[in-house]
XYZ file of C-alpha atoms in Angstrom:
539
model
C -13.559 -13.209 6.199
C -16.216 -11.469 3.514
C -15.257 -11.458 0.211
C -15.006 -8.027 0.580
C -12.203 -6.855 3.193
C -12.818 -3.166 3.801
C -10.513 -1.510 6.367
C -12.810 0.699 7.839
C -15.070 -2.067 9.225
C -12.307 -2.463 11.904
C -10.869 1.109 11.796
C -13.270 3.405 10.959
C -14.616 2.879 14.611
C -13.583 4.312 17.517
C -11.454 2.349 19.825
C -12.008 0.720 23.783
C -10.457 3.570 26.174
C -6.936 2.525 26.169
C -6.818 2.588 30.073
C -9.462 -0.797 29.762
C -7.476 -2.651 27.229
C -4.764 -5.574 27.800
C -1.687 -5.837 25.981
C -1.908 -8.094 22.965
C 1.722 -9.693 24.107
C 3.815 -9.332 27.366
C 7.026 -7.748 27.550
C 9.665 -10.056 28.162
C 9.805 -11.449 31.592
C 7.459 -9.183 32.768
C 3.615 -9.262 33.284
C 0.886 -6.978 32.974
C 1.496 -3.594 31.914
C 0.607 -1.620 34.589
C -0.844 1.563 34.402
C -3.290 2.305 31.274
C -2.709 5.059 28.483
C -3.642 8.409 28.853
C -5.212 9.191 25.176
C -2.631 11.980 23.637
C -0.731 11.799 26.610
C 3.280 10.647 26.734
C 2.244 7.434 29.077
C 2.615 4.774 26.302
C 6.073 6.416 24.883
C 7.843 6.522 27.783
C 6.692 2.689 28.705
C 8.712 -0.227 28.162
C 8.243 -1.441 24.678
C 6.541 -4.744 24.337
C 8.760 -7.759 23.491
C 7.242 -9.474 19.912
C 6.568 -13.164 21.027
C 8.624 -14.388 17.566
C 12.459 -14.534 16.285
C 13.595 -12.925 13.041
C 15.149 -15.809 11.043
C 15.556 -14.662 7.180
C 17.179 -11.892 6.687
C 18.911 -12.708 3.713
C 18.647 -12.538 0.067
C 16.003 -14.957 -1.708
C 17.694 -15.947 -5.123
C 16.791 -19.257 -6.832
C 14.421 -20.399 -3.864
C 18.024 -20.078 -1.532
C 18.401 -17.794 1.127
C 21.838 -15.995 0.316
C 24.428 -13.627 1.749
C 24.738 -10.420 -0.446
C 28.000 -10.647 -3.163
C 29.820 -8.390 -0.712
C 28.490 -9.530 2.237
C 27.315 -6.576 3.601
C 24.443 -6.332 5.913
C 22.262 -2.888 7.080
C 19.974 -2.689 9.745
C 16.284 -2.798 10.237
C 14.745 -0.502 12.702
C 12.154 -0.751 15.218
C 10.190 2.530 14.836
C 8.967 2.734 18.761
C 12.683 2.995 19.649
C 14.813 3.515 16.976
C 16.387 0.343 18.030
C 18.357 -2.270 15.865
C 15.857 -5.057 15.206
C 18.145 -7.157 13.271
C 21.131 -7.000 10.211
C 19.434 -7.712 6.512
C 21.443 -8.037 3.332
C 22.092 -5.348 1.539
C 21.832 -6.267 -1.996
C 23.755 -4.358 -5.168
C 23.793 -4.627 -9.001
C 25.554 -8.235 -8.730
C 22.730 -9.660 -6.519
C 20.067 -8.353 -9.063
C 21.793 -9.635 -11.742
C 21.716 -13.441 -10.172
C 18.411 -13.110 -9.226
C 17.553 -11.580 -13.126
C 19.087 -15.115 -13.997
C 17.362 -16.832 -11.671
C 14.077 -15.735 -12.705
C 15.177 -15.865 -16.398
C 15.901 -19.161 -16.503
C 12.869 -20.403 -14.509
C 10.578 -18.247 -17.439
C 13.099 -19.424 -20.443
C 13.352 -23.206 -18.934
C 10.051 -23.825 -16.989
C 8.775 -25.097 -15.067
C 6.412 -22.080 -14.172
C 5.060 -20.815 -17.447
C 5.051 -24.808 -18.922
C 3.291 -25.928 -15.656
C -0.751 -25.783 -16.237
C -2.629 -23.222 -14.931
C -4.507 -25.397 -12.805
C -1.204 -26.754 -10.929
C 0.016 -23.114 -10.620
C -3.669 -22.264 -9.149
C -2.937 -25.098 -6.618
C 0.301 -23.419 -5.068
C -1.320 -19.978 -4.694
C -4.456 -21.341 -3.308
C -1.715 -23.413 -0.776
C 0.476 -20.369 0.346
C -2.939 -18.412 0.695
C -3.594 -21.299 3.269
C -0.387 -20.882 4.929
C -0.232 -17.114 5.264
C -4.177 -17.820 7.229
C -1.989 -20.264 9.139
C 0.586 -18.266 10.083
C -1.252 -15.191 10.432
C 0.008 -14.124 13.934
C 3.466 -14.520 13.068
C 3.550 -12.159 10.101
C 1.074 -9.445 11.626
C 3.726 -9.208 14.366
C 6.623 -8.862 11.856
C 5.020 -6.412 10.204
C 4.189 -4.344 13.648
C 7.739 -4.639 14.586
C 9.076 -3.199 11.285
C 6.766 -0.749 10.635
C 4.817 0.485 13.912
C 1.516 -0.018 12.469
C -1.226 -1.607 14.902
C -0.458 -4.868 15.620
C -4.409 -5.280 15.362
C -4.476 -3.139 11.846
C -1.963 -6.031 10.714
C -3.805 -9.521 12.104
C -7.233 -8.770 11.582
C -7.229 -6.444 8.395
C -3.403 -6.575 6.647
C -2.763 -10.379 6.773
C -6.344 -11.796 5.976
C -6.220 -9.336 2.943
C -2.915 -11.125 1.679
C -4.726 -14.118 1.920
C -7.535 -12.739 0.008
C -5.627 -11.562 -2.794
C -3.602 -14.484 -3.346
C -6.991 -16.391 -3.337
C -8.345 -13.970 -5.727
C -5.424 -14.698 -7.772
C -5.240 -18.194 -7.842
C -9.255 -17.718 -9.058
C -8.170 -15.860 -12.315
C -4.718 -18.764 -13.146
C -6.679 -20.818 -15.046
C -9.234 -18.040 -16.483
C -6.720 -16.721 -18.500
C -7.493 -16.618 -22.241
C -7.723 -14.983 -25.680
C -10.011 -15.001 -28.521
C -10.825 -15.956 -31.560
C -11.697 -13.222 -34.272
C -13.526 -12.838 -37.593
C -11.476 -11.505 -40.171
C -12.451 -11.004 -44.091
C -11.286 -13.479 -45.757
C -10.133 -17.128 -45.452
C -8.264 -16.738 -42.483
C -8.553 -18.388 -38.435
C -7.318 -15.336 -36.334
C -6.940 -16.042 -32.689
C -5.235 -14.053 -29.830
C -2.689 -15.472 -27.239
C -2.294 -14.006 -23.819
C 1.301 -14.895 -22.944
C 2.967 -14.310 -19.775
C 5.372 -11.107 -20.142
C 8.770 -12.539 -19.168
C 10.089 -11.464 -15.886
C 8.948 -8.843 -13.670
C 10.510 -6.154 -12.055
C 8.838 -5.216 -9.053
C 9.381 -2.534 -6.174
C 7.711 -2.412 -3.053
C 7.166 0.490 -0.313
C 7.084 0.865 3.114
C 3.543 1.759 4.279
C 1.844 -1.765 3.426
C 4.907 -3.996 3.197
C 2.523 -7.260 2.541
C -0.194 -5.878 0.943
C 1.272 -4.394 -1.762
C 3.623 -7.708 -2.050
C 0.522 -9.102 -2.625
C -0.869 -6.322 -5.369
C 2.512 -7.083 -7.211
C 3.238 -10.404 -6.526
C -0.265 -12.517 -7.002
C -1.037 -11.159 -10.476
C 2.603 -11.837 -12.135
C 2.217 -15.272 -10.869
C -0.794 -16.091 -12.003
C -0.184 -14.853 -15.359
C 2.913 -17.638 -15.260
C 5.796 -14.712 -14.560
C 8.823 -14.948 -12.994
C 9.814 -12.241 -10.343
C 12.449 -10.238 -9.045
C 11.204 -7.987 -6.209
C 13.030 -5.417 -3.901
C 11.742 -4.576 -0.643
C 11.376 -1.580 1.043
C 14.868 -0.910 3.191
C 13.057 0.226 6.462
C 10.696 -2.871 5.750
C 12.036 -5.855 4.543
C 11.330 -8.735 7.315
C 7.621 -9.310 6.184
C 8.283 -10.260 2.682
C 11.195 -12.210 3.261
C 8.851 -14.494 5.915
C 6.233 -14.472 3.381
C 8.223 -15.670 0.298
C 9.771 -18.483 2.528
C 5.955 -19.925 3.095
C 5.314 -19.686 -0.735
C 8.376 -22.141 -1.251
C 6.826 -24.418 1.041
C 3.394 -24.200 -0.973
C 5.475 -25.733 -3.412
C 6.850 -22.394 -5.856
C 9.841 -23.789 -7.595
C 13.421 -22.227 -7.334
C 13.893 -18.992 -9.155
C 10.427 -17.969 -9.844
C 10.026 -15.474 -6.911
C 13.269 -13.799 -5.789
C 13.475 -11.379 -3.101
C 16.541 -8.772 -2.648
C 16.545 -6.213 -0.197
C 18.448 -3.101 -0.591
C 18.269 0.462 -1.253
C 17.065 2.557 -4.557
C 19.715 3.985 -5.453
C 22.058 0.373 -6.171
C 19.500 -2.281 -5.949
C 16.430 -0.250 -7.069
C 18.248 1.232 -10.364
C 19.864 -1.603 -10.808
C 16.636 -3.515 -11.458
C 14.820 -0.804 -13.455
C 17.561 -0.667 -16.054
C 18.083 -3.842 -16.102
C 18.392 -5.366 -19.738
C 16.668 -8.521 -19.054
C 14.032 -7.791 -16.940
C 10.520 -7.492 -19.251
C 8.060 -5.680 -17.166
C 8.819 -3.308 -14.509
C 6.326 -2.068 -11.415
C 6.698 0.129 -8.600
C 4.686 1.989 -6.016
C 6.636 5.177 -4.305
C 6.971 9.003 -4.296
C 6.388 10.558 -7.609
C 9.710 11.554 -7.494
C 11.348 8.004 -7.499
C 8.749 7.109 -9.975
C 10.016 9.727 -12.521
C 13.178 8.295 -11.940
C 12.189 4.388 -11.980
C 10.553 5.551 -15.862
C 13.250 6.852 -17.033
C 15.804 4.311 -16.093
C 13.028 1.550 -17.821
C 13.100 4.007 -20.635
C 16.659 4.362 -21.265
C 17.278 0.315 -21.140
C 15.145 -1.509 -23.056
C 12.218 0.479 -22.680
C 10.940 -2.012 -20.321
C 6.842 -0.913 -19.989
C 5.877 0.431 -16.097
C 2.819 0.649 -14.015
C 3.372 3.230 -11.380
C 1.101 3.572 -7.804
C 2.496 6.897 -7.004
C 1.862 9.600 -4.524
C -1.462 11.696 -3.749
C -3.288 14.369 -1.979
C -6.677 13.173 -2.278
C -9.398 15.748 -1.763
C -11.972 14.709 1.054
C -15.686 16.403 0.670
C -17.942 16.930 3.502
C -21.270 18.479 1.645
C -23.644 20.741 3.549
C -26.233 18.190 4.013
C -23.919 15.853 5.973
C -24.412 14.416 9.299
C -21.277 16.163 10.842
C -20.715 13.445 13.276
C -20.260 10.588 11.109
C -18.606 13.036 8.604
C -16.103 13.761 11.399
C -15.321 10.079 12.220
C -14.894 9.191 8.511
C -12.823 12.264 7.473
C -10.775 11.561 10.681
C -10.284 7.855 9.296
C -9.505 8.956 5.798
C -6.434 10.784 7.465
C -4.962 8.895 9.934
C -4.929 5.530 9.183
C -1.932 3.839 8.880
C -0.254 6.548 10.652
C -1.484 8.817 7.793
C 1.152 6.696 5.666
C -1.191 6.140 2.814
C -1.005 7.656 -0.404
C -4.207 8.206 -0.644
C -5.159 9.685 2.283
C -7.928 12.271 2.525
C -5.156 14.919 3.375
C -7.268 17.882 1.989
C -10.359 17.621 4.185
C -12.821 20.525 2.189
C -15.647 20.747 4.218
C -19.230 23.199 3.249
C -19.125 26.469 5.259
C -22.593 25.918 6.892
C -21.148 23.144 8.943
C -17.557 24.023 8.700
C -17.568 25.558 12.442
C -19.077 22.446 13.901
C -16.903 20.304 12.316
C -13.586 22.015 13.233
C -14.628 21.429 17.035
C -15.640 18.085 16.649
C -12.642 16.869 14.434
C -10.585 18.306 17.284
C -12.128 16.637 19.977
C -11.720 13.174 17.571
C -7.974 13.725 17.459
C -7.568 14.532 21.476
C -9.025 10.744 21.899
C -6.909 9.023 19.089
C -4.854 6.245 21.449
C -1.322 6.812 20.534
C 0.855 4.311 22.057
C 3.100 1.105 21.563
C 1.290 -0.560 18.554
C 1.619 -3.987 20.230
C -0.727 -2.488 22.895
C -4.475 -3.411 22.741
C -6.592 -0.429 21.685
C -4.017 1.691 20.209
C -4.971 3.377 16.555
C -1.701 4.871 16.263
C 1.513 3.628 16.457
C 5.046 5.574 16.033
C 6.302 6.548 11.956
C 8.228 4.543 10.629
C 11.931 6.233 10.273
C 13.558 9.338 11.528
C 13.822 10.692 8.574
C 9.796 10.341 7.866
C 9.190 11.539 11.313
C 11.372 15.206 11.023
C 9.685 15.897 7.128
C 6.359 15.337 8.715
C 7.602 17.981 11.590
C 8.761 19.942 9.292
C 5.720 20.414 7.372
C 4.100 21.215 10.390
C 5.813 24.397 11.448
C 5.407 24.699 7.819
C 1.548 25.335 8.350
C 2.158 27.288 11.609
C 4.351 29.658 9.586
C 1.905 29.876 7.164
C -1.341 31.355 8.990
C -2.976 27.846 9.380
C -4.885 27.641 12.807
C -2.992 24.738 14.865
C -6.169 23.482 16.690
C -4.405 20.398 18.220
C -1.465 18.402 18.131
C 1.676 19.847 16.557
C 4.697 18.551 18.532
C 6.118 14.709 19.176
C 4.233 12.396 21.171
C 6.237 10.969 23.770
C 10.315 11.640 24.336
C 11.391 8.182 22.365
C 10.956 6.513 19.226
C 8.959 8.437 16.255
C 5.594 9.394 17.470
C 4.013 12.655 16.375
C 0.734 13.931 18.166
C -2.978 13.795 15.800
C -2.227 17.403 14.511
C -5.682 19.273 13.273
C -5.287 22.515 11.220
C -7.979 24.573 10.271
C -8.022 27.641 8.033
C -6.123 26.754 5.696
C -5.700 28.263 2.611
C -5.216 26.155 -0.924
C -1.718 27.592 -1.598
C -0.078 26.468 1.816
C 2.322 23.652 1.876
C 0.073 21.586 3.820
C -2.623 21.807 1.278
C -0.384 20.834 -1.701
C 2.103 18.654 -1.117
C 1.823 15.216 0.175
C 3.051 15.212 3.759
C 1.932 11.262 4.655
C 1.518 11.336 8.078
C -1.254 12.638 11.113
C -1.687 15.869 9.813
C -5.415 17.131 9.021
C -5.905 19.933 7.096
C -9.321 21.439 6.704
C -10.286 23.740 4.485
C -13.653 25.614 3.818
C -15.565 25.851 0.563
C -18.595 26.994 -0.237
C -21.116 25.408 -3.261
C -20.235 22.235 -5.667
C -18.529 24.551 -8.819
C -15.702 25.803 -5.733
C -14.761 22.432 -4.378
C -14.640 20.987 -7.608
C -12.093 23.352 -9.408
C -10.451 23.638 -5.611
C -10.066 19.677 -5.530
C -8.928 19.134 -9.109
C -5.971 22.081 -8.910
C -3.340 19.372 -7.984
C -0.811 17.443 -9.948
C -2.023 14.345 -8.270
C -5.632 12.512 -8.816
C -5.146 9.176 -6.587
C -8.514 9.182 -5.060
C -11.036 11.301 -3.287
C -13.710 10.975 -0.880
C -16.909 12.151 -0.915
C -19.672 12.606 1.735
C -23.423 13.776 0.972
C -27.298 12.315 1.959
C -27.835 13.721 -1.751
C -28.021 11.328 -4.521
C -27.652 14.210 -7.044
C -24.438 15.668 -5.402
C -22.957 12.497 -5.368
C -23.308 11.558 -8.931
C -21.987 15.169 -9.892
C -18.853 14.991 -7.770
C -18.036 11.383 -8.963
C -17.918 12.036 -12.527
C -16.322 15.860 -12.025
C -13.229 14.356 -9.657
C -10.315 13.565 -11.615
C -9.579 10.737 -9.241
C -8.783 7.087 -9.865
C -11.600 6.281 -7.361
C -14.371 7.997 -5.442
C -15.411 6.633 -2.042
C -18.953 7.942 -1.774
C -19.785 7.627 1.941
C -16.738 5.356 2.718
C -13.240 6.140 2.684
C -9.958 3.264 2.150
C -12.648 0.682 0.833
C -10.121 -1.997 -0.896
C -11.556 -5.180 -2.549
C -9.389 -7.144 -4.083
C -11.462 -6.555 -7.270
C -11.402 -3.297 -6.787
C -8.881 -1.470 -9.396
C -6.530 0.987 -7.663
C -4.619 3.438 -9.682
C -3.951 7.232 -10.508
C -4.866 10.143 -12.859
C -1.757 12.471 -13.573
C 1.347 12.139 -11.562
C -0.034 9.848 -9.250
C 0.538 7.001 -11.614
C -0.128 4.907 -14.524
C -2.090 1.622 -14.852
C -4.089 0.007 -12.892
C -3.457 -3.086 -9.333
C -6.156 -5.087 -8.219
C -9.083 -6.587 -9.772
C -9.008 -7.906 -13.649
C -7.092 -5.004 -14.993
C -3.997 -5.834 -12.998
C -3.747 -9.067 -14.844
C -3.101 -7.080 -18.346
C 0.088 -5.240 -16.799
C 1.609 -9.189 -16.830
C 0.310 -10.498 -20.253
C 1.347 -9.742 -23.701
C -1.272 -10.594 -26.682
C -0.439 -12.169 -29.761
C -1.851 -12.683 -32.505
C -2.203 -15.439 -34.634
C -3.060 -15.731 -38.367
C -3.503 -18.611 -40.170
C -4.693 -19.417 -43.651
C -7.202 -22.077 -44.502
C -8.234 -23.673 -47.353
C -11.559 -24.467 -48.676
C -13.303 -23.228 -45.144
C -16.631 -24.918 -44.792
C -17.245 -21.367 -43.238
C -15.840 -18.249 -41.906
């Protein structure tokens, strides 16, 4: 792969018709599968689900590089979100499990060997389980699939080689790690130590199960942290597999410990935690207010927060509406629309704004909706029940409101959680739909009408993840980039994601910054060092 792994290089595309695509695995005992999709039709839903070629085998608790049992032994089950079916029982870990894993990882900071091993050595292992998540690529793309519903070709050829990329990335900066040494007046050498922060609290959504593992995870261990992370409870298979493979790159017991659970016991438990240093979490803006407070009340652990958004998306009058459709569309339903930082406010000039309400209805009548293990398909189902009736719910929501329903609107199939590409026009900055972050296929387009009124328009929000922009004009560009309180601007791109690339929020979508060189400063604590010398040949 490029250094640079942008999503829409893969996704940003259009798809092969469905109907002359092959299924990337065979249902079990069975062949071909017979008759092709019918784009936006129910064909794929009401098909038999295709049988993952792989067996879940860790579905425990990760404490103190052992795979463990929960304290109470109780288990809860993942789903598979084309069926609602049982894929298999995980742990469900509580307060006690966090605190054995807060040992754990205290006593592999306190003890060693992590921090004490050299950065060069702790380079080594990254740069190994980078090498073994390449290696077993197809294996965790189709755990990921299977617990989430996102394309199983999303996951291989985009999700997976960006893990490996990051923890590449990562490995890069180990041994790159450094302070300085500063002037001071007098007879003094001043120099400043960047020390590893302790142990990390981490906590892990849904929507990107191993990416953001790897936004949370890479950077604390290259800084020489230990970890205690908590997955996602309607995703937890992926990071389980993935931890397993960093063991075998040779991470030593204790330094990465995985519990999986729910927010409410395992989540709280680790943000109030009095012995965890450093707390980070990516969610709802809700749970984050929550997750603050908690660090605040204990020992006023610090947090960076990825939180949620509803990021503005700009078509300009000059725009080729074409390729503004098929980005915009992009920007919106990737992943499902499960992205915090979807373009889910699509403002587009009123000279074109006609045109493109036609053409980004025709876009979502061809989005392939189907079984995500299926060749071809850009959408697969959401990923829980309770996902898919909010996302429903804002629907009706816009219909209620006066919004124009130009397509979709309903469930796709009769089984599992599929929702049809839903396109509303007309609508109006006050609606629901326009304000609140519904994270899933629902486009809502709005009109606007010169530069001063899109900018005001975008900005009146409590959120400021990103935005998108889309202009021929040089000038226009430079004025919306710098006016958009956004934590980034894709100018003529949407969901470009380097892994030097910071990612982060203005307002309530956040604080701090993942990815790229500023990520590393969320793990490090400076010192500084004073010494006095005497008779100083110079200073």
């Amino acid at each position: 792969m490029a250094s640079s792994l942008r999503i829409s290089r893969l996704l940003s595309r259009s798809f092969l018709s469905a109907s002359t695509t092959t299924p990337l695995f065979s249902r079990g005992g069975s062949g071909a599968l017979g008759a092709g999709l019918s784009k936006f039709s129910t064909a794929a839903a009401i098909e038999e689900p295709i049988k993952p070629p792989l067996k879940v085998e860790h579905t425990q608790l990760l404490i103190d590089g052992k795979f463990v049992d929960a304290a109470t032994g109780k288990t809860f089950p993942t789903l598979d979100p084309r069926t609602g079916d049982v894929i298999s029982h995980v742990a469900e870990g509580d307060h006690e499990d966090v605190d054995r894993a807060v040992a754990a990882a205290r006593k592999a900071f306190d003890r060693g060997p992590w921090p004490k091993m050299t950065a060069y050595e702790r380079q080594r292992i990254l740069l190994r389980a980078a090498d073994l998540f390449e290696k077993h690529n197809d294996d965790l793309a189709a755990l990921e699939t299977w617990d989430n519903g996102k394309p199983y070709e999303q996951s291989a050829q985009i999700e997976i080689p960006m893990l490996v990329r990051l923890f590449r990335y990562y490995a890069g900066w180990a041994d790159k790690i450094h302070g300085l040494t500063v002037p001071a007046d007098g007879p003094y050498h001043v120099q400043t130590l960047h020390e590893p922060i302790g142990v990390a609290g981490q906590i892990i959504p849904w929507n990107f199960p191993l990416v953001m593992f790897a936004w949370k995870v890479g950077p604390a261990l290259a800084c020489g942290n230990t970890i205690v992370l908590k997955t996602a409870e309607q995703t937890p298979l992926s990071a389980l597999y993935a931890s397993k493979l960093l063991h075998e790159a040779g991470l030593p017991p204790g330094v990465l410990n995985i519990i999986s659970g729910f927010g409410p016991t395992a989540g709280a438990a680790i943000a109030s935690h009095m012995d965890i240093d450093k707390l980070a979490f990516t969610g709802s803006t809700e749970t984050g207010k929550i997750v603050l407070e908690l660090a605040a009340r204990s020992n006023l652990k610090p947090v960076t927060l990825e939180l949620g958004g509803k990021s503005p998306f700009i078509v300009c009058e000059d725009a080729d509406v074409d390729e503004a459709v098929e980005l915009a569309h992009f920007a919106l339903f990737f992943n499902q629309g499960q992205c915090c930082c979807a373009g889910s406010r699509t403002f587009v000039h009123e000279r074109v704004y006609d045109e493109f309400i036609e053409k980004a209805k025709a876009r979502a009548l061809k989005r392939a909706v189907g079984d995500p293990f299926k060749g071809g398909i850009e959408q697969g189902p959401q990923i829980d029940s309770e996902q898919f009736q909010k996302i429903l719910k804002y629907i009706r929501s816009g219909v209620e409101s006066g919004a124009t329903l130009e397509t979709g609107g309903d469930r796709f199939g009769n089984s599992g959680f599929y929702i049809q590409p839903t396109v509303f026009s007309n609508v109006k900055d006050d609606m629901l739909i326009a304000k609140e972050e519904i994270f899933g296929p629902v486009q809502s387009i709005l009109k606007f009408k010169d530069l001063d009124d899109v900018i005001q328009r975008a900005n009146n929000t409590h959120y400021g993840l990103a935005a998108g922009v889309f202009t021929k004009n040089i000038n226009t560009a430079n004025t919306l980039t710098r006016a958009l309180r956004a934590g980034t601007v894709w100018v003529n791109c949407f969901d470009t994601f380097d892994a030097a690339i910071p990612f982060g929020g203005y307002k309530m979508s956040g604080q701090g910054r993942e990815k790229g060189e500023y990520s590393l400063k969320n793990y490090l604590q400076v010192k500084a060092v004073v010494t006095s010398l005497k008779n100083p040949a110079w200073l």
